[in-house]
C-alpha positions as MATLAB code, in Angstrom:
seq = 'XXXXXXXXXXXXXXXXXXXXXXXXXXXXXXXXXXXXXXXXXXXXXXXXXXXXXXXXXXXXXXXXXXXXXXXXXXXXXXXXXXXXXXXXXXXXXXXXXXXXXXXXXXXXXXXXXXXXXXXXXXXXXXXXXXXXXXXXXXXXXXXXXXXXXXXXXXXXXXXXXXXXXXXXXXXXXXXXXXXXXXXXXXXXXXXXXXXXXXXXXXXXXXXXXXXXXXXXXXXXXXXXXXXXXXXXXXXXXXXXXXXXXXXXXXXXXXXXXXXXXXXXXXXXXXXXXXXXXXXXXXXXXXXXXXXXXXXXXXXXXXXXXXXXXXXXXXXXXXXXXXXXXXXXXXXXXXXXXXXXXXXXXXXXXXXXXXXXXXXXXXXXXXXXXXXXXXXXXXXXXXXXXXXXXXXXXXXXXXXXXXXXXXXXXXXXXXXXXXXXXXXXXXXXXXXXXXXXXXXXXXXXXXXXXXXXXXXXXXXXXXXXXXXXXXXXXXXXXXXXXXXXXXXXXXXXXXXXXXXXXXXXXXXXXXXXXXXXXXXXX';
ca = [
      -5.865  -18.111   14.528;
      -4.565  -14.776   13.245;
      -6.856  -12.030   13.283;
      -6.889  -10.383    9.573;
      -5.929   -6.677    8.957;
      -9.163   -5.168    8.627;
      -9.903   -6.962   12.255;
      -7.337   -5.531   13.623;
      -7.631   -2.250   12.158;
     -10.936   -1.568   13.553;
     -10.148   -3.231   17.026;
      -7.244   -0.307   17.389;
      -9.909    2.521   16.015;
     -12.587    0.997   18.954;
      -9.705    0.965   21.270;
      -8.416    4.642   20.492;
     -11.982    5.820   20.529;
     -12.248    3.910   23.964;
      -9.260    5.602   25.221;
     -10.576    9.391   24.336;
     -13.655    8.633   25.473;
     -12.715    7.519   28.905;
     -10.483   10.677   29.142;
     -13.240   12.548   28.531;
     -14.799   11.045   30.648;
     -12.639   11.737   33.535;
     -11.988   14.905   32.722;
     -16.206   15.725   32.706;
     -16.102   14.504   36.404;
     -13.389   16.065   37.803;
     -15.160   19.806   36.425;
     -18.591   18.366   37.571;
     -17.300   17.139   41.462;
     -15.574   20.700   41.246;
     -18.925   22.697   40.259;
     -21.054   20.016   42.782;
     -18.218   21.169   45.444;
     -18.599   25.046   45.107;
     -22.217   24.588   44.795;
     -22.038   22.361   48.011;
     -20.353   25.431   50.130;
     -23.348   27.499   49.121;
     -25.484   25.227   50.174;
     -24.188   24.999   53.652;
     -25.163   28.397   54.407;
     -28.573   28.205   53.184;
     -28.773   25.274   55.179;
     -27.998   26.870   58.603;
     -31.045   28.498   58.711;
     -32.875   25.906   57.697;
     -31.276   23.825   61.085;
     -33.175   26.047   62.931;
     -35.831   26.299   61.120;
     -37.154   22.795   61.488;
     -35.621   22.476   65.458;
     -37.473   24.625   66.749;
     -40.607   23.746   65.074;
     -39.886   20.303   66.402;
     -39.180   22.179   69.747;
     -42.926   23.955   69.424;
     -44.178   20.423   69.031;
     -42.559   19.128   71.781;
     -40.663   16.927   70.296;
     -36.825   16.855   71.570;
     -33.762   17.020   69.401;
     -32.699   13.594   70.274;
     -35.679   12.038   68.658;
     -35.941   14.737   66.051;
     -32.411   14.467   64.908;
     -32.798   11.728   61.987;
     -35.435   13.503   60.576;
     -33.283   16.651   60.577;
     -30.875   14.701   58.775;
     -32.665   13.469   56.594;
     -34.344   16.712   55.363;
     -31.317   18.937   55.043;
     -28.851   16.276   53.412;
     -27.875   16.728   49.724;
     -25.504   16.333   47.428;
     -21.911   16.127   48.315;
     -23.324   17.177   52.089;
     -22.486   15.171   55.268;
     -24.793   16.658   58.495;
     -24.511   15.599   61.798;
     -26.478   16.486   64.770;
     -25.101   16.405   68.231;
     -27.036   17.295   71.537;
     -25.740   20.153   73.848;
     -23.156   18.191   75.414;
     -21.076   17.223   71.744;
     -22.639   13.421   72.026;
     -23.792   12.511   68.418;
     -27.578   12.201   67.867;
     -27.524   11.223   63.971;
     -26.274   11.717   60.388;
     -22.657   11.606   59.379;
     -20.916    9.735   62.483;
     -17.182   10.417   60.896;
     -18.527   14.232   61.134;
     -17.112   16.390   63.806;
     -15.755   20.056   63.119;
     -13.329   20.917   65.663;
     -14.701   24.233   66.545;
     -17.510   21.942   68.229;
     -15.425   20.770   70.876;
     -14.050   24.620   70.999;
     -17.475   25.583   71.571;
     -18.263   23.327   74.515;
     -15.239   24.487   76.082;
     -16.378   27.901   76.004;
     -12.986   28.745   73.927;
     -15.274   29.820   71.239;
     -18.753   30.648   70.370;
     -21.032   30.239   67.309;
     -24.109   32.852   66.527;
     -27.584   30.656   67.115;
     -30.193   33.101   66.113;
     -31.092   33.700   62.678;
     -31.772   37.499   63.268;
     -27.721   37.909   63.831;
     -27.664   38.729   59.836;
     -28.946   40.388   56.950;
     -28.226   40.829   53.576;
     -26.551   43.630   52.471;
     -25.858   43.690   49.160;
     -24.367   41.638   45.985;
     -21.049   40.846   45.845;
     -19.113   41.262   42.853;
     -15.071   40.205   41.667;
     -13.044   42.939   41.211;
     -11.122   44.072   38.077;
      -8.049   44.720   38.681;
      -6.860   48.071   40.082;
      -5.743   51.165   39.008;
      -2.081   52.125   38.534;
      -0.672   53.654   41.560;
      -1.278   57.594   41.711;
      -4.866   57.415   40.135;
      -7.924   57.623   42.060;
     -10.150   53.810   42.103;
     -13.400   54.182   40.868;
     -15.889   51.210   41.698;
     -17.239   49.200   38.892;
     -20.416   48.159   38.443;
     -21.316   44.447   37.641;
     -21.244   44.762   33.305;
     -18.353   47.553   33.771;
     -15.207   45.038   34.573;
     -16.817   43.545   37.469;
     -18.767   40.071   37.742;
     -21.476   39.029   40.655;
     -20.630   36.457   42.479;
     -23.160   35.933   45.215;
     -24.988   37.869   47.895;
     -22.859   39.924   50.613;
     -24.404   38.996   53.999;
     -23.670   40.816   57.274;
     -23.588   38.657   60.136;
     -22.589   40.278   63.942;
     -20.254   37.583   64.884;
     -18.656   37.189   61.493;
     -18.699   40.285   59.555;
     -19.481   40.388   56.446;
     -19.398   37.190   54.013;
     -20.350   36.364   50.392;
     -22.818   33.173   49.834;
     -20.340   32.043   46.970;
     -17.756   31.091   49.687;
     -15.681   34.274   49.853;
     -15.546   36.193   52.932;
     -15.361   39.367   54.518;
     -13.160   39.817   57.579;
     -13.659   42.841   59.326;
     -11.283   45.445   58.363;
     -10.316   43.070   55.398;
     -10.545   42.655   51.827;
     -11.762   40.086   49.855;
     -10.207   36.485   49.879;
      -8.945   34.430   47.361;
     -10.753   32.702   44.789;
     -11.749   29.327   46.045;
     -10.637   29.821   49.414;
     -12.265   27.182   51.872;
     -15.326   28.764   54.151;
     -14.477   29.690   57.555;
     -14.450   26.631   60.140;
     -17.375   28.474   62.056;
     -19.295   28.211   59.044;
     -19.546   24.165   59.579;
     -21.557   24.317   62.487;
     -24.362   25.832   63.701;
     -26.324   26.092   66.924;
     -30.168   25.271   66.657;
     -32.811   24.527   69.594;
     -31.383   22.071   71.500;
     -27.729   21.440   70.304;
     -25.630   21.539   67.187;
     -26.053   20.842   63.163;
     -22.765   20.066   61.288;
     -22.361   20.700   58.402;
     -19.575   19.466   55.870;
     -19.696   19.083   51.472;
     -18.698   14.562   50.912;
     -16.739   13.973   48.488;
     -18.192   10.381   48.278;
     -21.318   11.816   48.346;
     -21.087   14.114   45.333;
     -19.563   10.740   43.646;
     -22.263    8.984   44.172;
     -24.669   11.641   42.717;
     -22.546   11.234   39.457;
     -23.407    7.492   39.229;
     -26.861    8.489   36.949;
     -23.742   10.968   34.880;
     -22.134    8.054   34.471;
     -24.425    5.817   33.425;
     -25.357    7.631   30.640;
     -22.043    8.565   29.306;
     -20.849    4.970   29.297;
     -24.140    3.584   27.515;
     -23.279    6.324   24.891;
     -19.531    5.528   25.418;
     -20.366    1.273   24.850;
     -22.267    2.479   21.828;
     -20.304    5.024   20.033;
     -16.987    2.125   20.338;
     -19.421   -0.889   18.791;
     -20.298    1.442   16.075;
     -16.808    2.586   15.375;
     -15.814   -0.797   15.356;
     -18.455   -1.688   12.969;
     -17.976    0.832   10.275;
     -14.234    1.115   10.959;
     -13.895   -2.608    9.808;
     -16.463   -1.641    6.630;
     -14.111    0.881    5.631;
     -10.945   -1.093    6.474;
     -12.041   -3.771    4.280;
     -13.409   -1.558    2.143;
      -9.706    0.195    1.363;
      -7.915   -3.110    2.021;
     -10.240   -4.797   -0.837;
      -7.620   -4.226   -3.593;
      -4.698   -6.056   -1.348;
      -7.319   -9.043   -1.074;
      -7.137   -9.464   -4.614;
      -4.118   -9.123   -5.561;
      -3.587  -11.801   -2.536;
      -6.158  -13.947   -4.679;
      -4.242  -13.530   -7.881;
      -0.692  -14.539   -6.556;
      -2.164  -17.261   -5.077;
      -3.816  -18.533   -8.298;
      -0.105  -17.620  -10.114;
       1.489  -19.672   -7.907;
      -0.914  -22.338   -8.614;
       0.170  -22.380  -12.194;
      -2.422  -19.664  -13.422;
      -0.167  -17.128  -15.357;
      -3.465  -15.556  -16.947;
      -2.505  -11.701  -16.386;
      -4.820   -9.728  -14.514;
      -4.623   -6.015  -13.824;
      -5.590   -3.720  -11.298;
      -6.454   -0.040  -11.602;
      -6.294    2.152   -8.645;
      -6.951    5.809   -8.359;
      -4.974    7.868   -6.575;
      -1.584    7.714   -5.375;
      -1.305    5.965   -1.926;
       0.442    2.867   -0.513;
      -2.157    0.152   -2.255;
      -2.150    2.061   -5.260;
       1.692    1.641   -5.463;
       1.114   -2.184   -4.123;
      -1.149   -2.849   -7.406;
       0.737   -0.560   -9.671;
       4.007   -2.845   -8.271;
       1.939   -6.101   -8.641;
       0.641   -5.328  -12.528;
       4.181   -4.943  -13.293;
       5.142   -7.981  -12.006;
       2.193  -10.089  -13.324;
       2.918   -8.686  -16.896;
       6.367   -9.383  -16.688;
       5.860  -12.829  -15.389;
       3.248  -13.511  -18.595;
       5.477  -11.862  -20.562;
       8.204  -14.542  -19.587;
       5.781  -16.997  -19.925;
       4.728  -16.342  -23.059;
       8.412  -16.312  -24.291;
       8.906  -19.590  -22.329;
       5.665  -21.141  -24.671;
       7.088  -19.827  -27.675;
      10.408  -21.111  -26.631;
       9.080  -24.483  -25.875;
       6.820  -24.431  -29.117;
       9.465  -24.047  -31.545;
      11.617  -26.493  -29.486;
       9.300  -28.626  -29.963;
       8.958  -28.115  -33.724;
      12.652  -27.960  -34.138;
      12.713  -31.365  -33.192;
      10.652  -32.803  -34.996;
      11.862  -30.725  -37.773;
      15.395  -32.025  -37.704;
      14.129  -35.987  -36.890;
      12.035  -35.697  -39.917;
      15.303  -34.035  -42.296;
      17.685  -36.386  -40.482;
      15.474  -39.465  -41.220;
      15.892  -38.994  -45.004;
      19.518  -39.112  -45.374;
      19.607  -41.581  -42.576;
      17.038  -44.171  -44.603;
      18.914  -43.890  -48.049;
      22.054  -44.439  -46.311;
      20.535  -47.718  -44.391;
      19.113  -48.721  -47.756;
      21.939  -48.854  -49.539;
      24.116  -50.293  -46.767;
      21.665  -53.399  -47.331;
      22.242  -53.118  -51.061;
      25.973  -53.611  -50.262;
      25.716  -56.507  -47.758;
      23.450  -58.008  -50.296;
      26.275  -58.308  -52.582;
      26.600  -54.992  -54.337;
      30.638  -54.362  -53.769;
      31.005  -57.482  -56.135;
      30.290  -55.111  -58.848;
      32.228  -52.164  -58.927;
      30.418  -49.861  -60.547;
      27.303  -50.472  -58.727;
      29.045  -50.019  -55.598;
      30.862  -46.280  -56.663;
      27.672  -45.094  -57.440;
      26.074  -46.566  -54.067;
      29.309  -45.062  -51.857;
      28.723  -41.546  -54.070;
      25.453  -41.406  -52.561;
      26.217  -41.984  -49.231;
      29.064  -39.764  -49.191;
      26.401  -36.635  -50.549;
      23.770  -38.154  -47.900;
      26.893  -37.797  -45.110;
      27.568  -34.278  -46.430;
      23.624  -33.266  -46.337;
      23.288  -34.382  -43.020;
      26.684  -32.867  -42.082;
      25.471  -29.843  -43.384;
      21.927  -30.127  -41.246;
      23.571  -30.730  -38.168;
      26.178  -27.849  -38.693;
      23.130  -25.066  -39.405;
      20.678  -27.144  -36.477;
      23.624  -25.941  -34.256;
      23.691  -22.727  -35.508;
      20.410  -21.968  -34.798;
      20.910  -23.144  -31.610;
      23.385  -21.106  -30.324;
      21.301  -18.147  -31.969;
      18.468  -19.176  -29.885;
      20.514  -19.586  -26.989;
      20.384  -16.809  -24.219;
      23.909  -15.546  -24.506;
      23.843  -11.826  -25.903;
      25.603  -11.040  -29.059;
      28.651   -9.008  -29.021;
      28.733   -5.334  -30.207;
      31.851   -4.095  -31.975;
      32.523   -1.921  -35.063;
      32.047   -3.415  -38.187;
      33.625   -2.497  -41.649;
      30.934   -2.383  -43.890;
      33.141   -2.059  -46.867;
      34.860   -5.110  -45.827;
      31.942   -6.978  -44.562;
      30.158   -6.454  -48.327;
      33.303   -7.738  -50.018;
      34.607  -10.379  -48.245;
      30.479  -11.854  -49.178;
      30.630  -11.466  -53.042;
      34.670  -12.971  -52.809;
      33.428  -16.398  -51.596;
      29.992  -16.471  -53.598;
      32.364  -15.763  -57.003;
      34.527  -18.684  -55.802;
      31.517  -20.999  -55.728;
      29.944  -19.548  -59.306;
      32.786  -17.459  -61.108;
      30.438  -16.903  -63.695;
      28.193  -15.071  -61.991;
      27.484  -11.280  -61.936;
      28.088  -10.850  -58.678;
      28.887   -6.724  -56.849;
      27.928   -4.549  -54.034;
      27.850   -0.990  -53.387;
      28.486    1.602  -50.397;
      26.088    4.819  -49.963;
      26.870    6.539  -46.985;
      27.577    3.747  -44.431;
      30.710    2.771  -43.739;
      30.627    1.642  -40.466;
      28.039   -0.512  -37.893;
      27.967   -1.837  -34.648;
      26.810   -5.844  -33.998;
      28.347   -8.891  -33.959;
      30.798   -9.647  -36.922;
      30.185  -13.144  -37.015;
      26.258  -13.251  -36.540;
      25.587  -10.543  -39.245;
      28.459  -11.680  -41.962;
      26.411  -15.460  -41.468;
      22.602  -13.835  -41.668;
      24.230  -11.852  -45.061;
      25.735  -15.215  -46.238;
      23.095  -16.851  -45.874;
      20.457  -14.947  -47.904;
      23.351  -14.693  -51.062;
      23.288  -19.057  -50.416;
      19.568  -18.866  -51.372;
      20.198  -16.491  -54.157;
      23.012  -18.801  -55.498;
      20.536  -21.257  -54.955;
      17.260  -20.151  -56.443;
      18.512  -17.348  -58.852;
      20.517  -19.562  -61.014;
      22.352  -17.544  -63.846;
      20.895  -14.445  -62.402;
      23.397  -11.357  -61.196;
      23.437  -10.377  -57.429;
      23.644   -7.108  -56.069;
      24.516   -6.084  -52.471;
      24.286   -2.655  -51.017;
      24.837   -0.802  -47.719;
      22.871    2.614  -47.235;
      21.319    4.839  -44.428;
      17.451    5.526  -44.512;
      16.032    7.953  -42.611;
      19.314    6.630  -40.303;
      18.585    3.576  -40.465;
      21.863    1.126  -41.492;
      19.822   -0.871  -44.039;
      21.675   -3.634  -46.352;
      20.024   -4.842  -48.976;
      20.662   -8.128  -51.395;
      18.998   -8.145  -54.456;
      18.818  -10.576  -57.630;
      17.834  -10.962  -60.760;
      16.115  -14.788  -60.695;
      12.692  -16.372  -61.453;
      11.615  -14.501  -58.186;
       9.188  -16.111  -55.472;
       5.469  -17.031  -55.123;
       2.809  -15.162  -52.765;
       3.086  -18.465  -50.880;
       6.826  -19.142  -50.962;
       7.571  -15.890  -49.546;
       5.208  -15.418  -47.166;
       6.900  -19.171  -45.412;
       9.928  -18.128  -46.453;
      11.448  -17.733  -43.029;
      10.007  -20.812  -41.553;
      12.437  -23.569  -40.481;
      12.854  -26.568  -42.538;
      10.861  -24.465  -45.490;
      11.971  -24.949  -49.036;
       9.275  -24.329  -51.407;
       7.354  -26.476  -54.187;
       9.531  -25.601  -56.653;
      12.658  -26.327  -55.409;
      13.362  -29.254  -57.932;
      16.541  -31.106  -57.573;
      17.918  -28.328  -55.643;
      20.260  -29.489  -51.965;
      18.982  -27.713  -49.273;
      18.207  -27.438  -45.559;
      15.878  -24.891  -45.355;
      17.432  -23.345  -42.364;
      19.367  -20.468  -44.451;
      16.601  -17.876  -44.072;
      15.208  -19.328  -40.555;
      19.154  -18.424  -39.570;
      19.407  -14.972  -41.251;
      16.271  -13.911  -39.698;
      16.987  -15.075  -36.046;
      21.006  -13.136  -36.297;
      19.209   -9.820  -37.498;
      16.537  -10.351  -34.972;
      19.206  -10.877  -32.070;
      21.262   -7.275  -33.933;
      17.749   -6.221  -32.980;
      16.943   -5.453  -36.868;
      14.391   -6.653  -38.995;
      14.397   -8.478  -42.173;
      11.989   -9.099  -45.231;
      11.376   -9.954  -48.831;
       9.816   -8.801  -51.762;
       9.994  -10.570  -54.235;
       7.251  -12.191  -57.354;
       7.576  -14.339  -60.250;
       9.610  -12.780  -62.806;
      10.567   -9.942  -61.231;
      13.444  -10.849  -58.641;
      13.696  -11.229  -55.339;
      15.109   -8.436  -52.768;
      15.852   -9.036  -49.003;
      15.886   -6.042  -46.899;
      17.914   -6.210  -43.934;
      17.570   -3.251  -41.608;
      19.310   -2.954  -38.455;
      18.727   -0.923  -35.049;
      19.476    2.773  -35.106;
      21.825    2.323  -32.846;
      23.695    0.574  -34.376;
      24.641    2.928  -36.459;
      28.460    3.489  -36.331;
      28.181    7.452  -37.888;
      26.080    8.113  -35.157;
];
């Protein structure tokens, strides 16, 4: 099973904070085993004396070296030091069997010899490290420990060895100083007591083991400090991954049909505030689409049973009277002209349904309208031409105020015009039409205005609606799809349209059209 992201993320901040840790770790012993070393070396020399010390009050006692040896051991061991005791002839007695200096064997063959008594030294002083000296040609005067110079021990005088410091550095005679962290000299490893020899060396297994209790401690805090890190690292890794846990939730329910839109607001500017500023966009677009998609569907839906409904009416009278004829109506003549009349109007009625249902159609159909120039001048005329050829009686004119030219589809915007000087033909009857083309404020605005019984509150409020006619429409042939078309071509010029109109006073359609559109522009 896959781990989540907050999982994960606090697994790698446990594991980084493991990592340091354990360098530190490291890097703590190393400096200690180096300090435990140095302070081993000192040691060594404070242990010489006290080799001799307890020998020869073993000695007084009359106990021999042999027997004493373990006990020797075991009272001058410490950390990081391995002692061995050997007899007078080099043959180990106890302690550290892989211990054996080589100036021991030197020693027995009288090629060298080691002091034995403690009386051979004495200190003399406190050593101190040197600043460094003057440039050549001035005289060297000797600091004093605060003046440039540091104490580093006690300066000890010894007969056989000259003078040494207790820090580890010695003193050759006739020499100088040696260098820092220079190993003590071999003879300095062994030491002659009543009886035989104590050896002396600092373990490095030894000072290990004394770091075990270091270690313990460290690691407890170590074990601790990565469980709590772990612990609040996955707090706050949930914590800031929260936001991309619910906007996980929320695709999840859109893709399980649920296009309700939810948002997400997120401070600052980082990574899952870009995720959910990303997200809202595409949630609200994807509602948005839906939305259209329901409104699509919805007047499908009503357009359908829109045109069944007008289609059944011509459809019925046209079935009715076929019966009338197979009942024997063409064996009168003049019954049966009247009855083929009808059905030719019924024929044209629906003809002229199906031609406007596939109008509107196309105008609700996805494919963008073209944009070219348009001659207003033209476009105004050509209109009030072919509504004087259907009523040549009629007052019918149109006038051009500072717009000669638009941009839109010629076709779409000539039938939305057409269509709204239909209705006045239509509902104005005897009653002049005016047509005008202006700029407001910029705006290309044409406007179609006439002079008839007007409209009711009602009327023009539904106006617009598809398959609307009115209650007063009388004996007047219709669709009601002439408005429902003009208002879905100015919609698609990206325009608006509306009426104003009441009884007795007219009726004006306002068609304005996009800014842009604007061919003067």
């Amino acid at each position: 099973m896959r781990q989540s992201i907050a999982s994960r993320l606090s697994a790698l901040y446990a594991t980084l904070l493991g990592i340091t840790v354990l360098l530190v770790i490291l890097a703590s012993s190393v400096a200690l085993v180096y300090e435990l070393a140095g302070f081993s070396r000192d040691i060594v020399y404070a242990k010489h004396e006290e080799a001799r010390v307890l020998a020869e009050q073993n000695a007084s006692q009359g106990i021999p070296l042999a027997k004493a040896a373990p006990d020797i051991v075991k009272a001058i061991s410490g950390i990081g030091l391995s002692v061995a005791v050997f007899d007078p002839k080099g043959r180990f007695l106890a302690g550290d069997k892989t211990l054996r200096p080589g100036i021991l064997d030197r020693v027995l063959a009288g090629k060298d010899s080691i002091p034995m008594a403690s009386t051979h030294e004495s200190e003399v002083g406190i050593a101190v490290e040197m600043p460094p000296g003057p440039p050549p040609g001035q005289p060297f005067v000797t600091p004093s420990p605060g003046q440039g110079a540091r104490t580093v021990g006690k300066i000890v005088y010894h007969e056989s060895y000259g003078l040494f410091s207790s820090r580890g550095g010695v003193f050759i005679r006739g020499g100088g100083p040696p260098a820092p962290g220079s190993q003590p000299p071999e003879r300095f490893s062994l030491t002659a007591v009543e009886g035989g020899y104590v050896a002396f060396a600092p373990s490095l297994p030894l000072l290990l083991i004394s770091l075990i209790p270091y270690w313990r401690v460290v690691v407890t805090i170590a074990i601790a400090s990565i469980l709590l890190s772990w612990f609040v690292g996955r707090l706050f890794a949930r914590q800031a991954l929260q936001p991309i846990t619910e906007v996980t939730a929320s695709l999840q329910a859109l893709a399980a049909g649920d296009f309700t839109q939810r948002r997400f607001v997120m401070g600052g500017g980082d990574e899952v505030a870009t995720l959910t500023a990303a997200y809202n966009d595409a949630v609200a677009g994807v509602a948005g689409a839906m939305d259209e998609r329901k409104r699509v569907e919805e007047r499908m839906r009503q357009f359908v049973a829109d045109a069944g409904h007008e289609l059944r009416t011509p459809l019925t009278v046209i079935a009715g009277y076929i019966d009338v004829l197979r009942r024997g109506a063409l064996e009168e003549p003049t019954i049966a002209r009247q009855i083929l009349a009808t059905m030719a109007l019924e024929k044209e009625h629906m003809r002229v349904l199906i031609d406007r249902l596939m109008r509107l159609a196309r105008l609700d159909g996805e494919a963008p309208p073209r944009s070219e120039p348009i001659d207003v001048v033209e476009l105004l005329r050509s209109q009030c031409d072919a509504a004087r050829r259907l009523d040549e009686g009629r007052e019918i004119d149109y006038s051009v105020d500072g717009l000669n030219e638009v941009r839109g589809d010629r076709g779409e915007l000539g039938e939305a015009i057409w269509n709204v000087v239909e209705n006045a033909l239509k509902y104005a009857p005897e009653g002049s039409i005016h047509l005008r083309a202006t700029a407001i404020d910029g705006v290309p605005t044409i406007i179609v205005r006439d002079e008839g019984p007007g409209m009711t509150e009602s009327a023009r409020l539904h106006a617009f609606e598809r398959f609307y006619r009115g209650d007063e429409r009388g004996e007047i042939v219709g669709s009601g799809l002439g408005l429902a078309i003009a208002k879905r071509a100015v919609e698609r010029a990206g325009g608006t349209i509306s009426i104003d109109s009441a009884p007795g006073h007219g009726t004006t359609v306002t068609i304005r059209l996009s800014p842009d559109s604007n061919g003067a522009l």
